[in-house]
CSV table of C-alpha atoms in Angstrom, one decimal:
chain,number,residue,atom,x,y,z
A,925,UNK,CA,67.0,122.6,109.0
A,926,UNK,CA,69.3,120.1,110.9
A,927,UNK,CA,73.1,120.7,109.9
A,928,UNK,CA,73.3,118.0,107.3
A,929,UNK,CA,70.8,119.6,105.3
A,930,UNK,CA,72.1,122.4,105.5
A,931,UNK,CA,75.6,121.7,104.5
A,932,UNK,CA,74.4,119.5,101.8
A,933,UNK,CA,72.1,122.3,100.7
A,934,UNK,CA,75.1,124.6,100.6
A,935,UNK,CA,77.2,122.3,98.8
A,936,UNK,CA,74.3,121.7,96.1
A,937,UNK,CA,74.6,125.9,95.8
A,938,UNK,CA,78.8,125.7,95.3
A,939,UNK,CA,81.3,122.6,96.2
A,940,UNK,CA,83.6,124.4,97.7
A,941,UNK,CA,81.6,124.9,100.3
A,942,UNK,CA,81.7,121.4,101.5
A,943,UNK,CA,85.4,121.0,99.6
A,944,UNK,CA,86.0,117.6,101.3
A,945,UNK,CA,82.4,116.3,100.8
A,946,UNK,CA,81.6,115.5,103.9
A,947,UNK,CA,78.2,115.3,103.7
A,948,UNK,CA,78.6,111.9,101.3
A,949,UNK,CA,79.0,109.6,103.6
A,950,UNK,CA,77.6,111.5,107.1
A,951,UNK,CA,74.5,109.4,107.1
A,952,UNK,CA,75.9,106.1,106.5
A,953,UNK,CA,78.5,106.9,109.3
A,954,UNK,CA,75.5,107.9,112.1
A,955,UNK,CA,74.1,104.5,110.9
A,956,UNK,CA,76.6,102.4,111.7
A,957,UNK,CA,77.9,104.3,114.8
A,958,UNK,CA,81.0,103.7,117.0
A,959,UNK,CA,82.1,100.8,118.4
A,960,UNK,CA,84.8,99.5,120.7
A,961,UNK,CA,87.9,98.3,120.0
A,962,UNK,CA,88.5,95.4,118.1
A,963,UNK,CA,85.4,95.0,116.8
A,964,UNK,CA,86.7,93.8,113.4
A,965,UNK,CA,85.7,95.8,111.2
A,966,UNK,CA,87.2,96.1,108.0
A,967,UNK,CA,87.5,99.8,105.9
A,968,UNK,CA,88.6,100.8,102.6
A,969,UNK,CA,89.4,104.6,102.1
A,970,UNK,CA,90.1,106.0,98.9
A,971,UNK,CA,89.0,107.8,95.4
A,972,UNK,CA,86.9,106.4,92.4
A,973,UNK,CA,89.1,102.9,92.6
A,974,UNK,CA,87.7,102.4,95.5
A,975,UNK,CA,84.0,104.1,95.2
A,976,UNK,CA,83.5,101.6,92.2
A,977,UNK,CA,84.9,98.5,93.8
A,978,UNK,CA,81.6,98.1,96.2
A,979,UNK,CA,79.2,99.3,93.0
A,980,UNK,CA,81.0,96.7,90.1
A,981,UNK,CA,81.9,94.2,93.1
A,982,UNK,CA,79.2,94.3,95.5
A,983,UNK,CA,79.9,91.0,96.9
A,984,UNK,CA,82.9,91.2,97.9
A,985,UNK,CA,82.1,94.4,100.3
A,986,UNK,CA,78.3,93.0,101.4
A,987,UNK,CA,79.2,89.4,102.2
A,988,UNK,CA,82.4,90.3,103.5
A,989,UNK,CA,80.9,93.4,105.7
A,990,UNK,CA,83.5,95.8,104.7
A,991,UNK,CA,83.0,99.6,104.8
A,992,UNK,CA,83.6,101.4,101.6
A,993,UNK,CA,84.4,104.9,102.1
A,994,UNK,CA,86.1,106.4,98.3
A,995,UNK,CA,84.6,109.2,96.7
A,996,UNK,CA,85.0,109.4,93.0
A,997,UNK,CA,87.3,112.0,91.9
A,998,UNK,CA,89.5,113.1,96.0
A,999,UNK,CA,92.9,114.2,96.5
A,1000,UNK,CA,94.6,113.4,99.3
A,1001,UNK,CA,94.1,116.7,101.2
A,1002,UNK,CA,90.6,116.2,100.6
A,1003,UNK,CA,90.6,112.4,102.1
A,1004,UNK,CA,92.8,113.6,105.1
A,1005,UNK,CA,90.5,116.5,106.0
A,1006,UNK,CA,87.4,113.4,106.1
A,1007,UNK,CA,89.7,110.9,107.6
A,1008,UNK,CA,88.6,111.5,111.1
A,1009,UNK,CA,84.9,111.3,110.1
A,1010,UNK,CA,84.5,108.6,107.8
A,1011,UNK,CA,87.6,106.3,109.4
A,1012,UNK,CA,88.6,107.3,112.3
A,1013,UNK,CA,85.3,107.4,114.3
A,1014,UNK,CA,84.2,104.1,113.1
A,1015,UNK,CA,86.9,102.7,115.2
A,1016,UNK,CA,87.6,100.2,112.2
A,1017,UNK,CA,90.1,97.1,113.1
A,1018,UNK,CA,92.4,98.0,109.7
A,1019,UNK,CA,92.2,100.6,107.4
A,1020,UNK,CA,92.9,100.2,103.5
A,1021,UNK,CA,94.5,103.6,102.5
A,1022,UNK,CA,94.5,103.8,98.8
A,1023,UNK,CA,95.0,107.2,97.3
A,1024,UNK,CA,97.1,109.8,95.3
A,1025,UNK,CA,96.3,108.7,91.8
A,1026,UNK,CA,94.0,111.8,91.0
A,1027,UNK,CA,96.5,114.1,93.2
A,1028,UNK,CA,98.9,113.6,90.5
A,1029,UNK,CA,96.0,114.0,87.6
A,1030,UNK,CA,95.9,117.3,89.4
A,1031,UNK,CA,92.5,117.5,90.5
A,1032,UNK,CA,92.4,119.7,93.0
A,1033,UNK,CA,95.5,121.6,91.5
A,1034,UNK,CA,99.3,121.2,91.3
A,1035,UNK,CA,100.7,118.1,93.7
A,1036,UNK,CA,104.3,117.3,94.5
A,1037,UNK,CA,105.7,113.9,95.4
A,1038,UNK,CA,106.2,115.1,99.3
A,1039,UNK,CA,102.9,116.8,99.1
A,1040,UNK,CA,101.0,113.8,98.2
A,1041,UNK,CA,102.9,111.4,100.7
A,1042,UNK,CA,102.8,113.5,103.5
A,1043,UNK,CA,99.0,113.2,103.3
A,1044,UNK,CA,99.1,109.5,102.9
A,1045,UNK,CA,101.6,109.5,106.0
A,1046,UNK,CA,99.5,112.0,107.9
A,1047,UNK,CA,96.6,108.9,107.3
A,1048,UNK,CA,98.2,106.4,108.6
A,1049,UNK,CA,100.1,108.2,111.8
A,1050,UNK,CA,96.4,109.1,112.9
A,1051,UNK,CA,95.2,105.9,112.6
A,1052,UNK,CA,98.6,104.4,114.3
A,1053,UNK,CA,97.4,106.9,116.8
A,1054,UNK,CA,94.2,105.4,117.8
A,1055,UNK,CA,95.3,101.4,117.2
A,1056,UNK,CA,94.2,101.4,113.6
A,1057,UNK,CA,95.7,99.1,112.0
A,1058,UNK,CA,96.9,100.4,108.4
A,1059,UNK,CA,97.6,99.2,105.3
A,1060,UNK,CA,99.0,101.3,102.7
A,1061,UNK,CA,98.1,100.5,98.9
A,1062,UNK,CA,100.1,101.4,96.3
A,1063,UNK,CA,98.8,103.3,93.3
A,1064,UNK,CA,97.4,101.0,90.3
A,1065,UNK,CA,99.7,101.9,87.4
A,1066,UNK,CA,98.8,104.6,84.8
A,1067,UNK,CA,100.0,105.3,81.3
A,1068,UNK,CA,98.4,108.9,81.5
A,1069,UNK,CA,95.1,110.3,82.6
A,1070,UNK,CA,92.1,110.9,79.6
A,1071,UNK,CA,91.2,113.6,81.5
A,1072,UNK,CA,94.3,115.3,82.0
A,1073,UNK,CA,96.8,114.4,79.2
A,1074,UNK,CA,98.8,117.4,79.8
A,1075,UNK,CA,100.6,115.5,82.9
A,1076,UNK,CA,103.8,114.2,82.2
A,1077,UNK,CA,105.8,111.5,83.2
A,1078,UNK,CA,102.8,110.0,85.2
A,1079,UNK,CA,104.6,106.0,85.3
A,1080,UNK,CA,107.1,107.8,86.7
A,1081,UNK,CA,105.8,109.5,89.3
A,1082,UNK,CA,103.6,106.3,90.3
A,1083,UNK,CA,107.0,104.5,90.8
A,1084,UNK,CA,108.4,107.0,93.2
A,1085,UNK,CA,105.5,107.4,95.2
A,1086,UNK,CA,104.7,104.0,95.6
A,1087,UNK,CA,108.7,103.4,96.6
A,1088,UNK,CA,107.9,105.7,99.3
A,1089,UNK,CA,104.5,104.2,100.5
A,1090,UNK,CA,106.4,100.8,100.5
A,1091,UNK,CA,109.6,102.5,102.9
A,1092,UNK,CA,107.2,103.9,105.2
A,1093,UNK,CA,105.2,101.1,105.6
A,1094,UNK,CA,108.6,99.0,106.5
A,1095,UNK,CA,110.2,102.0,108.3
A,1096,UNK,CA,106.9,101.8,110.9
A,1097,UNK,CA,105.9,97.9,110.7
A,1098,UNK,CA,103.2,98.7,108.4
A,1099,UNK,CA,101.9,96.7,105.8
A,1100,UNK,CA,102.4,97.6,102.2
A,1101,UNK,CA,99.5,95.8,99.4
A,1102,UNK,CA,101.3,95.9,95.9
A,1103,UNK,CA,98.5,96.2,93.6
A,1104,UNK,CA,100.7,97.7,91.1
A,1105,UNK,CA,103.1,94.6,90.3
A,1106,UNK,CA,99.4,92.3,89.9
A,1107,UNK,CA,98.4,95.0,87.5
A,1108,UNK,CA,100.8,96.6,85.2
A,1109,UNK,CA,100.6,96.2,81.3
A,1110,UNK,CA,102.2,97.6,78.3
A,1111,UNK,CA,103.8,101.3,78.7
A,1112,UNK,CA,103.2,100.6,82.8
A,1113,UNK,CA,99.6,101.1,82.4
A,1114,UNK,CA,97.3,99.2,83.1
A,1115,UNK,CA,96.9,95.6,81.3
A,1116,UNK,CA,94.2,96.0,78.5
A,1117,UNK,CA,92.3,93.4,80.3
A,1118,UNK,CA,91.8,95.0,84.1
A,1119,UNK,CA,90.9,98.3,82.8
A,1120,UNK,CA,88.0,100.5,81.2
A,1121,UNK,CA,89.8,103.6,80.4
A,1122,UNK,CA,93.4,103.4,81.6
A,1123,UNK,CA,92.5,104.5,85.0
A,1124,UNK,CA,89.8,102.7,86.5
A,1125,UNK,CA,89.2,99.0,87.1
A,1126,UNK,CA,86.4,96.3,85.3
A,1127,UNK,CA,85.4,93.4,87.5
A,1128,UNK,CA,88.3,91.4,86.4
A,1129,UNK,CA,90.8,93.7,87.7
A,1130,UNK,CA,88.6,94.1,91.3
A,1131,UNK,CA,88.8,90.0,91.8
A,1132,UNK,CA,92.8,90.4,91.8
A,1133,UNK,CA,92.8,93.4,94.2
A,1134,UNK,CA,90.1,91.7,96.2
A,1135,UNK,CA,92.5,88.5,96.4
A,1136,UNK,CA,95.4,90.5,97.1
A,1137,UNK,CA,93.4,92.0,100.1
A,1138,UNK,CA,92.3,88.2,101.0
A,1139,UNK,CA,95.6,87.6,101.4
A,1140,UNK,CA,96.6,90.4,104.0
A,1141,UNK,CA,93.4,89.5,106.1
A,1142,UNK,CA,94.4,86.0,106.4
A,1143,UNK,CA,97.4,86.2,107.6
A,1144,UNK,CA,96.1,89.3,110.0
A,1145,UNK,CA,93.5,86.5,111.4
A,1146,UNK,CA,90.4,89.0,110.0
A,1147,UNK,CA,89.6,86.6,107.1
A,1148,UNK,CA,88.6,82.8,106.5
């Protein structure tokens, strides 16, 4: 048994085993290989927003070739601990970091504001590293999380991180996509008509982030 099988049959035994599950996207990323640099290509990292962006709007990743690498469900310390294998081998041109929406929902337990930037940070100063390019997302806006409706003050929370995302991007010549502002409804939620639940996005609300992403590449020279 080659060690994909086996970690994936460990993981099948107990997820903690493969805690950053890095066995979901090990045999797209020996498919598509490295590359030099730039060679242009275009990656999205992230959680469920993400993850369901390429299944409820497959065009815009398959006829744009953009990599989508979110996993349904990961914390930041889970995203950082993949981040060399699923973006920073792929060599990718930019990098789309959305993330800390389900750190806050507690997922993988208790977060902090510092806790969850530092990860973002940590991201984006290994992909400075190795002439990534990086664009830091901010969180979509939620009213509170179905799943986990004993977190408080989520809008809250939302707004400071996002504050920070948006100082670090400027205090390193970053750029900073504000989904939030394209997005936010009644109570700082979500409007009624981008969402399913609150949380996650319908088609509708994927067309505005997908413009909002448009945008950035055009004027970055990656996009018609």
């Amino acid at each position: 048994m080659d060690f994909l099988n086996q970690l994936k049959d460990a993981s099948s035994k107990d997820q903690n085993l493969d805690w950053a599950n890095l066995c979901y996207y090990w045999e797209k990323n020996e498919q598509l290989g490295q590359v030099s640099e730039n060679n242009g290509r275009i990656l999205f990292m992230g959680d469920s927003i993400t993850e369901e962006w390429g299944r409820l709007y497959p065009d815009f990743f398959q006829s744009n070739d953009y990599i989508n690498r979110g996993i349904g469900g990961q914390t930041t310390p889970q995203m950082l601990l993949r981040f060399k294998q699923d973006v920073i081998n792929l060599n990718p041109a930019i990098v789309f970091i959305l993330a800390g929406t389900n750190d806050i929902a507690g997922n993988t337990g208790p977060s902090n504001l510092d806790m969850i930037t530092n990860n973002i940070f940590s991201m984006a100063e290994l992909s400075m590293s190795h002439n990534i390019k990086v664009v830091l997302s901010s969180i979509l806006p939620v009213d509170k999380y179905p799943w986990a409706d004993h977190v408080k003050e989520v809008p809250e929370m939302i707004l400071k991180i996002n504050q920070q995302l948006k100082s670090f991007s400027q205090k390193h010549s970053m750029i900073y996509i504000d989904y939030y502002s394209f997005t936010v409804g009644e109570n700082r939620g979500l409007k009624k008509e981008y969402t399913t639940d609150g949380v996650h996005l319908n088609k509708k609300g994927y067309e505005v982030m997908s413009e909002l992403v448009q945008d950035v590449l055009r004027k970055e020279g990656l996009a018609a």
